[in-house]
Amino acid sequence: MKKKLLITGFEPFGRDTINPSWEAVSRLEDTIGDYELTKLRLPVVFGAAAERALDTARELGPDAILCVGQAGGRSAVTPEVVAINLRDASMEDNAGNRPMDEPVVPEGPAAYFASVPVRKIADAVRGKGISCALSYSAGAYVCNDLFYTLRHRYEGTKTRTGFIHVPCLPEQAKDQAPCMPLDTIVQALGIAITAL
Ligand code: PCA
């Protein structure tokens, strides 16, 4: 029997009208390696993104949860090593919230490490010639909020949880800003899933 993977991407936010994370997640095959995928598009809203993911995970009972988000300015696919207990938004989210200096979970620990094998994922993606590097900060915006909340919920359980930031698409990147073609991002996520 296949294992269950919940994989999430985000809606567009800020000035963008497209988000490479959902564009890539929605194009993945429904079955990859040992996993049967359930794909979920999340709002870029503090708290609400994680609630939506938790609701789906409660029904699904996934073996692993992999969240994907856009990281403007990065040229590589970046598995995130750590989630921190901080909301510190440099811009409003899609509901107009701009929390600053707040915890994601009051009384929660300062940080959690990813519980998916980040080094193995990065090596596998790089091994196929795709630019990929570990990242030690998922920021303090909605992506980190989602990642921290899920790690907190699934700490001590068998459900492994990780987050991968992906570069912008060529059509989003102005003035030679870093970007990666959609097909390459889709391929990288497929490799990451087989390395879970
Ligand atoms: N990237 C943002 C939120 C949604 C997304 O795709 C982030 O890095 O927090």
PDB file of C-alpha atoms and ligand atoms in Angstrom:
ATOM      1  CA  MET A   1       0.000   0.000   0.000  1.00  0.00           C
ATOM      2  CA  LYS A   2       1.211   3.493  -0.856  1.00  0.00           C
ATOM      3  CA  LYS A   3       2.111   5.956   1.857  1.00  0.00           C
ATOM      4  CA  LYS A   4       0.207   9.227   2.074  1.00  0.00           C
ATOM      5  CA  LEU A   5       1.818  12.585   1.413  1.00  0.00           C
ATOM      6  CA  LEU A   6       0.049  15.895   1.988  1.00  0.00           C
ATOM      7  CA  ILE A   7       1.785  18.466  -0.210  1.00  0.00           C
ATOM      8  CA  THR A   8       0.861  22.133  -0.097  1.00  0.00           C
ATOM      9  CA  GLY A   9       1.531  25.229  -2.212  1.00  0.00           C
ATOM     10  CA  PHE A  10       0.490  28.851  -1.749  1.00  0.00           C
ATOM     11  CA  GLU A  11      -1.754  31.291  -3.588  1.00  0.00           C
ATOM     12  CA  PRO A  12      -0.035  34.454  -4.956  1.00  0.00           C
ATOM     13  CA  PHE A  13       0.796  37.272  -2.538  1.00  0.00           C
ATOM     14  CA  GLY A  14       2.233  40.775  -2.551  1.00  0.00           C
ATOM     15  CA  ARG A  15       2.520  42.158  -6.069  1.00  0.00           C
ATOM     16  CA  ASP A  16       2.656  38.752  -7.717  1.00  0.00           C
ATOM     17  CA  THR A  17      -0.235  37.224  -9.644  1.00  0.00           C
ATOM     18  CA  ILE A  18       1.241  33.735  -9.681  1.00  0.00           C
ATOM     19  CA  ASN A  19       3.000  31.604  -7.057  1.00  0.00           C
ATOM     20  CA  PRO A  20       5.516  29.020  -8.307  1.00  0.00           C
ATOM     21  CA  SER A  21       4.830  26.833  -5.278  1.00  0.00           C
ATOM     22  CA  TRP A  22       1.231  26.046  -6.253  1.00  0.00           C
ATOM     23  CA  GLU A  23       2.017  26.046  -9.979  1.00  0.00           C
ATOM     24  CA  ALA A  24       4.596  23.322  -9.339  1.00  0.00           C
ATOM     25  CA  VAL A  25       2.645  21.323  -6.731  1.00  0.00           C
ATOM     26  CA  SER A  26      -0.481  21.233  -8.915  1.00  0.00           C
ATOM     27  CA  ARG A  27       1.563  19.792 -11.825  1.00  0.00           C
ATOM     28  CA  LEU A  28       3.028  16.876  -9.853  1.00  0.00           C
ATOM     29  CA  GLU A  29       1.928  13.320 -10.699  1.00  0.00           C
ATOM     30  CA  ASP A  30      -0.644  11.933  -8.256  1.00  0.00           C
ATOM     31  CA  THR A  31       1.665   9.071  -7.320  1.00  0.00           C
ATOM     32  CA  ILE A  32       5.433   9.509  -6.911  1.00  0.00           C
ATOM     33  CA  GLY A  33       7.736   6.788  -5.560  1.00  0.00           C
ATOM     34  CA  ASP A  34       6.168   5.295  -2.431  1.00  0.00           C
ATOM     35  CA  TYR A  35       3.696   8.134  -2.042  1.00  0.00           C
ATOM     36  CA  GLU A  36       0.161   8.947  -3.057  1.00  0.00           C
ATOM     37  CA  LEU A  37      -0.163  12.740  -3.098  1.00  0.00           C
ATOM     38  CA  THR A  38      -2.922  14.947  -1.736  1.00  0.00           C
ATOM     39  CA  LYS A  39      -2.373  18.499  -3.016  1.00  0.00           C
ATOM     40  CA  LEU A  40      -3.634  21.541  -1.187  1.00  0.00           C
ATOM     41  CA  ARG A  41      -3.524  25.245  -2.136  1.00  0.00           C
ATOM     42  CA  LEU A  42      -3.197  27.486   0.910  1.00  0.00           C
ATOM     43  CA  PRO A  43      -4.021  31.150   1.551  1.00  0.00           C
ATOM     44  CA  VAL A  44      -1.124  33.474   2.371  1.00  0.00           C
ATOM     45  CA  VAL A  45      -2.664  34.351   5.732  1.00  0.00           C
ATOM     46  CA  PHE A  46      -1.072  33.956   9.163  1.00  0.00           C
ATOM     47  CA  GLY A  47      -2.814  31.204  11.148  1.00  0.00           C
ATOM     48  CA  ALA A  48      -5.352  30.391   8.415  1.00  0.00           C
ATOM     49  CA  ALA A  49      -2.817  28.617   6.178  1.00  0.00           C
ATOM     50  CA  ALA A  50      -1.813  26.285   9.000  1.00  0.00           C
ATOM     51  CA  GLU A  51      -5.430  25.697  10.085  1.00  0.00           C
ATOM     52  CA  ARG A  52      -6.359  24.662   6.549  1.00  0.00           C
ATOM     53  CA  ALA A  53      -3.398  22.286   6.380  1.00  0.00           C
ATOM     54  CA  LEU A  54      -4.155  20.837   9.823  1.00  0.00           C
ATOM     55  CA  ASP A  55      -7.824  20.259   8.891  1.00  0.00           C
ATOM     56  CA  THR A  56      -6.830  18.299   5.797  1.00  0.00           C
ATOM     57  CA  ALA A  57      -4.114  16.396   7.651  1.00  0.00           C
ATOM     58  CA  ARG A  58      -6.594  15.410  10.372  1.00  0.00           C
ATOM     59  CA  GLU A  59      -8.842  13.746   7.772  1.00  0.00           C
ATOM     60  CA  LEU A  60      -6.008  12.252   5.724  1.00  0.00           C
ATOM     61  CA  GLY A  61      -3.626  10.980   8.410  1.00  0.00           C
ATOM     62  CA  PRO A  62      -0.560  11.534   6.193  1.00  0.00           C
ATOM     63  CA  ASP A  63       2.788   9.767   6.682  1.00  0.00           C
ATOM     64  CA  ALA A  64       4.516  12.973   5.610  1.00  0.00           C
ATOM     65  CA  ILE A  65       3.652  16.613   4.998  1.00  0.00           C
ATOM     66  CA  LEU A  66       5.717  18.665   2.586  1.00  0.00           C
ATOM     67  CA  CYS A  67       4.948  22.368   2.250  1.00  0.00           C
ATOM     68  CA  VAL A  68       6.241  24.490  -0.600  1.00  0.00           C
ATOM     69  CA  GLY A  69       6.531  28.273  -0.826  1.00  0.00           C
ATOM     70  CA  GLN A  70       8.002  31.005  -3.002  1.00  0.00           C
ATOM     71  CA  ALA A  71      11.237  32.657  -1.917  1.00  0.00           C
ATOM     72  CA  GLY A  72      11.897  35.727  -4.029  1.00  0.00           C
ATOM     73  CA  GLY A  73      15.586  36.443  -4.545  1.00  0.00           C
ATOM     74  CA  ARG A  74      16.709  32.824  -4.246  1.00  0.00           C
ATOM     75  CA  SER A  75      18.167  31.070  -7.264  1.00  0.00           C
ATOM     76  CA  ALA A  76      18.114  27.544  -5.820  1.00  0.00           C
ATOM     77  CA  VAL A  77      15.523  25.132  -4.468  1.00  0.00           C
ATOM     78  CA  THR A  78      16.013  25.351  -0.704  1.00  0.00           C
ATOM     79  CA  PRO A  79      14.851  22.707   1.791  1.00  0.00           C
ATOM     80  CA  GLU A  80      14.399  24.518   5.106  1.00  0.00           C
ATOM     81  CA  VAL A  81      16.334  23.118   8.056  1.00  0.00           C
ATOM     82  CA  VAL A  82      14.524  24.968  10.847  1.00  0.00           C
ATOM     83  CA  ALA A  83      11.192  26.616  11.761  1.00  0.00           C
ATOM     84  CA  ILE A  84      11.213  29.383  14.375  1.00  0.00           C
ATOM     85  CA  ASN A  85       8.529  30.481  16.852  1.00  0.00           C
ATOM     86  CA  LEU A  86       8.234  34.004  15.474  1.00  0.00           C
ATOM     87  CA  ARG A  87       5.820  36.042  13.426  1.00  0.00           C
ATOM     88  CA  ASP A  88       7.548  39.145  12.132  1.00  0.00           C
ATOM     89  CA  ALA A  89       6.000  40.291   8.866  1.00  0.00           C
ATOM     90  CA  SER A  90       7.699  42.849   6.663  1.00  0.00           C
ATOM     91  CA  MET A  91       4.477  43.234   4.642  1.00  0.00           C
ATOM     92  CA  GLU A  92       0.761  42.569   5.090  1.00  0.00           C
ATOM     93  CA  ASP A  93      -0.507  39.061   4.389  1.00  0.00           C
ATOM     94  CA  ASN A  94      -3.453  38.518   2.025  1.00  0.00           C
ATOM     95  CA  ALA A  95      -5.930  39.323   4.836  1.00  0.00           C
ATOM     96  CA  GLY A  96      -4.190  42.564   5.844  1.00  0.00           C
ATOM     97  CA  ASN A  97      -2.466  41.154   8.948  1.00  0.00           C
ATOM     98  CA  ARG A  98       1.030  42.298   9.791  1.00  0.00           C
ATOM     99  CA  PRO A  99       2.061  40.656  13.072  1.00  0.00           C
ATOM    100  CA  MET A 100       5.392  41.719  14.532  1.00  0.00           C
ATOM    101  CA  ASP A 101       7.444  40.272  17.390  1.00  0.00           C
ATOM    102  CA  GLU A 102       4.758  37.659  18.132  1.00  0.00           C
ATOM    103  CA  PRO A 103       5.172  33.938  18.740  1.00  0.00           C
ATOM    104  CA  VAL A 104       3.520  31.438  16.371  1.00  0.00           C
ATOM    105  CA  VAL A 105       2.617  29.300  19.409  1.00  0.00           C
ATOM    106  CA  PRO A 106       2.720  31.050  22.798  1.00  0.00           C
ATOM    107  CA  GLU A 107       4.772  28.892  25.193  1.00  0.00           C
ATOM    108  CA  GLY A 108       6.066  26.831  22.255  1.00  0.00           C
ATOM    109  CA  PRO A 109       9.790  26.097  21.960  1.00  0.00           C
ATOM    110  CA  ALA A 110      11.980  28.596  20.094  1.00  0.00           C
ATOM    111  CA  ALA A 111      12.448  26.326  17.104  1.00  0.00           C
ATOM    112  CA  TYR A 112      11.991  22.911  15.539  1.00  0.00           C
ATOM    113  CA  PHE A 113      14.217  21.192  13.025  1.00  0.00           C
ATOM    114  CA  ALA A 114      12.530  19.720   9.937  1.00  0.00           C
ATOM    115  CA  SER A 115      11.631  16.069  10.460  1.00  0.00           C
ATOM    116  CA  VAL A 116      12.167  15.133   6.806  1.00  0.00           C
ATOM    117  CA  PRO A 117      15.735  14.229   5.733  1.00  0.00           C
ATOM    118  CA  VAL A 118      16.766  17.656   4.401  1.00  0.00           C
ATOM    119  CA  ARG A 119      20.364  16.719   3.585  1.00  0.00           C
ATOM    120  CA  LYS A 120      19.282  13.626   1.659  1.00  0.00           C
ATOM    121  CA  ILE A 121      16.710  15.684  -0.260  1.00  0.00           C
ATOM    122  CA  ALA A 122      19.234  18.396  -1.145  1.00  0.00           C
ATOM    123  CA  ASP A 123      21.826  15.813  -2.265  1.00  0.00           C
ATOM    124  CA  ALA A 124      19.258  13.985  -4.406  1.00  0.00           C
ATOM    125  CA  VAL A 125      18.049  17.162  -6.134  1.00  0.00           C
ATOM    126  CA  ARG A 126      21.587  18.417  -6.708  1.00  0.00           C
ATOM    127  CA  GLY A 127      22.555  14.964  -7.978  1.00  0.00           C
ATOM    128  CA  LYS A 128      20.169  15.494 -10.889  1.00  0.00           C
ATOM    129  CA  GLY A 129      21.882  18.763 -11.781  1.00  0.00           C
ATOM    130  CA  ILE A 130      19.308  21.128 -10.247  1.00  0.00           C
ATOM    131  CA  SER A 131      20.526  24.012  -8.111  1.00  0.00           C
ATOM    132  CA  CYS A 132      19.629  23.150  -4.499  1.00  0.00           C
ATOM    133  CA  ALA A 133      21.005  24.203  -1.111  1.00  0.00           C
ATOM    134  CA  LEU A 134      19.945  23.847   2.503  1.00  0.00           C
ATOM    135  CA  SER A 135      18.455  27.018   4.003  1.00  0.00           C
ATOM    136  CA  TYR A 136      18.730  27.867   7.684  1.00  0.00           C
ATOM    137  CA  SER A 137      15.923  30.423   7.688  1.00  0.00           C
ATOM    138  CA  ALA A 138      12.385  30.109   6.372  1.00  0.00           C
ATOM    139  CA  GLY A 139      11.875  33.761   7.358  1.00  0.00           C
ATOM    140  CA  ALA A 140       9.232  34.936   9.852  1.00  0.00           C
ATOM    141  CA  TYR A 141       6.328  35.327   7.440  1.00  0.00           C
ATOM    142  CA  VAL A 142       3.485  32.945   6.496  1.00  0.00           C
ATOM    143  CA  CYS A 143       5.735  30.109   5.248  1.00  0.00           C
ATOM    144  CA  ASN A 144       7.564  29.846   8.558  1.00  0.00           C
ATOM    145  CA  ASP A 145       4.216  30.204  10.387  1.00  0.00           C
ATOM    146  CA  LEU A 146       2.855  27.157   8.543  1.00  0.00           C
ATOM    147  CA  PHE A 147       6.064  25.150   8.950  1.00  0.00           C
ATOM    148  CA  TYR A 148       6.375  25.865  12.697  1.00  0.00           C
ATOM    149  CA  THR A 149       2.699  25.117  13.404  1.00  0.00           C
ATOM    150  CA  LEU A 150       2.857  21.766  11.619  1.00  0.00           C
ATOM    151  CA  ARG A 151       6.131  20.770  13.299  1.00  0.00           C
ATOM    152  CA  HIS A 152       4.647  21.699  16.679  1.00  0.00           C
ATOM    153  CA  ARG A 153       1.502  19.638  16.015  1.00  0.00           C
ATOM    154  CA  TYR A 154       3.362  16.565  14.737  1.00  0.00           C
ATOM    155  CA  GLU A 155       6.340  16.648  17.120  1.00  0.00           C
ATOM    156  CA  GLY A 156       6.734  13.194  18.682  1.00  0.00           C
ATOM    157  CA  THR A 157       4.476  11.526  16.087  1.00  0.00           C
ATOM    158  CA  LYS A 158       5.318   9.448  13.028  1.00  0.00           C
ATOM    159  CA  THR A 159       4.202  12.194  10.636  1.00  0.00           C
ATOM    160  CA  ARG A 160       7.310  13.808   9.176  1.00  0.00           C
ATOM    161  CA  THR A 161       7.073  17.449   8.188  1.00  0.00           C
ATOM    162  CA  GLY A 162       9.215  19.629   5.974  1.00  0.00           C
ATOM    163  CA  PHE A 163       9.230  22.825   3.970  1.00  0.00           C
ATOM    164  CA  ILE A 164      10.871  23.657   0.644  1.00  0.00           C
ATOM    165  CA  HIS A 165      11.231  27.197  -0.684  1.00  0.00           C
ATOM    166  CA  VAL A 166      11.424  27.525  -4.471  1.00  0.00           C
ATOM    167  CA  PRO A 167      12.649  30.412  -6.662  1.00  0.00           C
ATOM    168  CA  CYS A 168      10.408  32.755  -8.635  1.00  0.00           C
ATOM    169  CA  LEU A 169       9.419  31.856 -12.199  1.00  0.00           C
ATOM    170  CA  PRO A 170      11.107  33.614 -15.135  1.00  0.00           C
ATOM    171  CA  GLU A 171       7.933  35.650 -15.810  1.00  0.00           C
ATOM    172  CA  GLN A 172       7.969  37.015 -12.234  1.00  0.00           C
ATOM    173  CA  ALA A 173      11.641  37.925 -12.131  1.00  0.00           C
ATOM    174  CA  LYS A 174      12.382  41.486 -13.188  1.00  0.00           C
ATOM    175  CA  ASP A 175      15.791  43.037 -13.880  1.00  0.00           C
ATOM    176  CA  GLN A 176      17.621  39.715 -14.016  1.00  0.00           C
ATOM    177  CA  ALA A 177      16.414  38.689 -10.552  1.00  0.00           C
ATOM    178  CA  PRO A 178      17.039  34.991  -9.840  1.00  0.00           C
ATOM    179  CA  CYS A 179      14.478  32.541 -11.184  1.00  0.00           C
ATOM    180  CA  MET A 180      13.993  28.920 -12.225  1.00  0.00           C
ATOM    181  CA  PRO A 181      11.814  27.395 -14.972  1.00  0.00           C
ATOM    182  CA  LEU A 182       8.602  25.762 -13.758  1.00  0.00           C
ATOM    183  CA  ASP A 183       9.511  22.371 -15.252  1.00  0.00           C
ATOM    184  CA  THR A 184      12.745  22.351 -13.246  1.00  0.00           C
ATOM    185  CA  ILE A 185      10.907  23.180 -10.012  1.00  0.00           C
ATOM    186  CA  VAL A 186       8.374  20.404 -10.691  1.00  0.00           C
ATOM    187  CA  GLN A 187      11.233  17.976 -11.329  1.00  0.00           C
ATOM    188  CA  ALA A 188      13.016  19.048  -8.130  1.00  0.00           C
ATOM    189  CA  LEU A 189       9.891  18.446  -6.036  1.00  0.00           C
ATOM    190  CA  GLY A 190       9.456  15.006  -7.576  1.00  0.00           C
ATOM    191  CA  ILE A 191      13.046  14.113  -6.669  1.00  0.00           C
ATOM    192  CA  ALA A 192      12.525  15.496  -3.153  1.00  0.00           C
ATOM    193  CA  ILE A 193       9.475  13.253  -2.689  1.00  0.00           C
ATOM    194  CA  THR A 194      11.365  10.143  -3.770  1.00  0.00           C
ATOM    195  CA  ALA A 195      14.073  11.075  -1.226  1.00  0.00           C
ATOM    196  CA  LEU A 196      11.590  11.303   1.656  1.00  0.00           C
TER     197      LEU A 196
HETATM  198  N1  PCA B   1       6.119  32.601   0.347  1.00  0.00           N
HETATM  199  C1  PCA B   1       5.930  33.395   1.554  1.00  0.00           C
HETATM  200  C2  PCA B   1       4.495  33.153   1.969  1.00  0.00           C
HETATM  201  C3  PCA B   1       3.841  32.473   0.817  1.00  0.00           C
HETATM  202  C4  PCA B   1       4.936  32.102  -0.086  1.00  0.00           C
HETATM  203  O1  PCA B   1       4.811  31.448  -1.136  1.00  0.00           O
HETATM  204  C5  PCA B   1       6.954  33.130   2.631  1.00  0.00           C
HETATM  205  O2  PCA B   1       8.100  32.774   2.289  1.00  0.00           O
HETATM  206  O3  PCA B   1       6.684  33.289   3.811  1.00  0.00           O
END
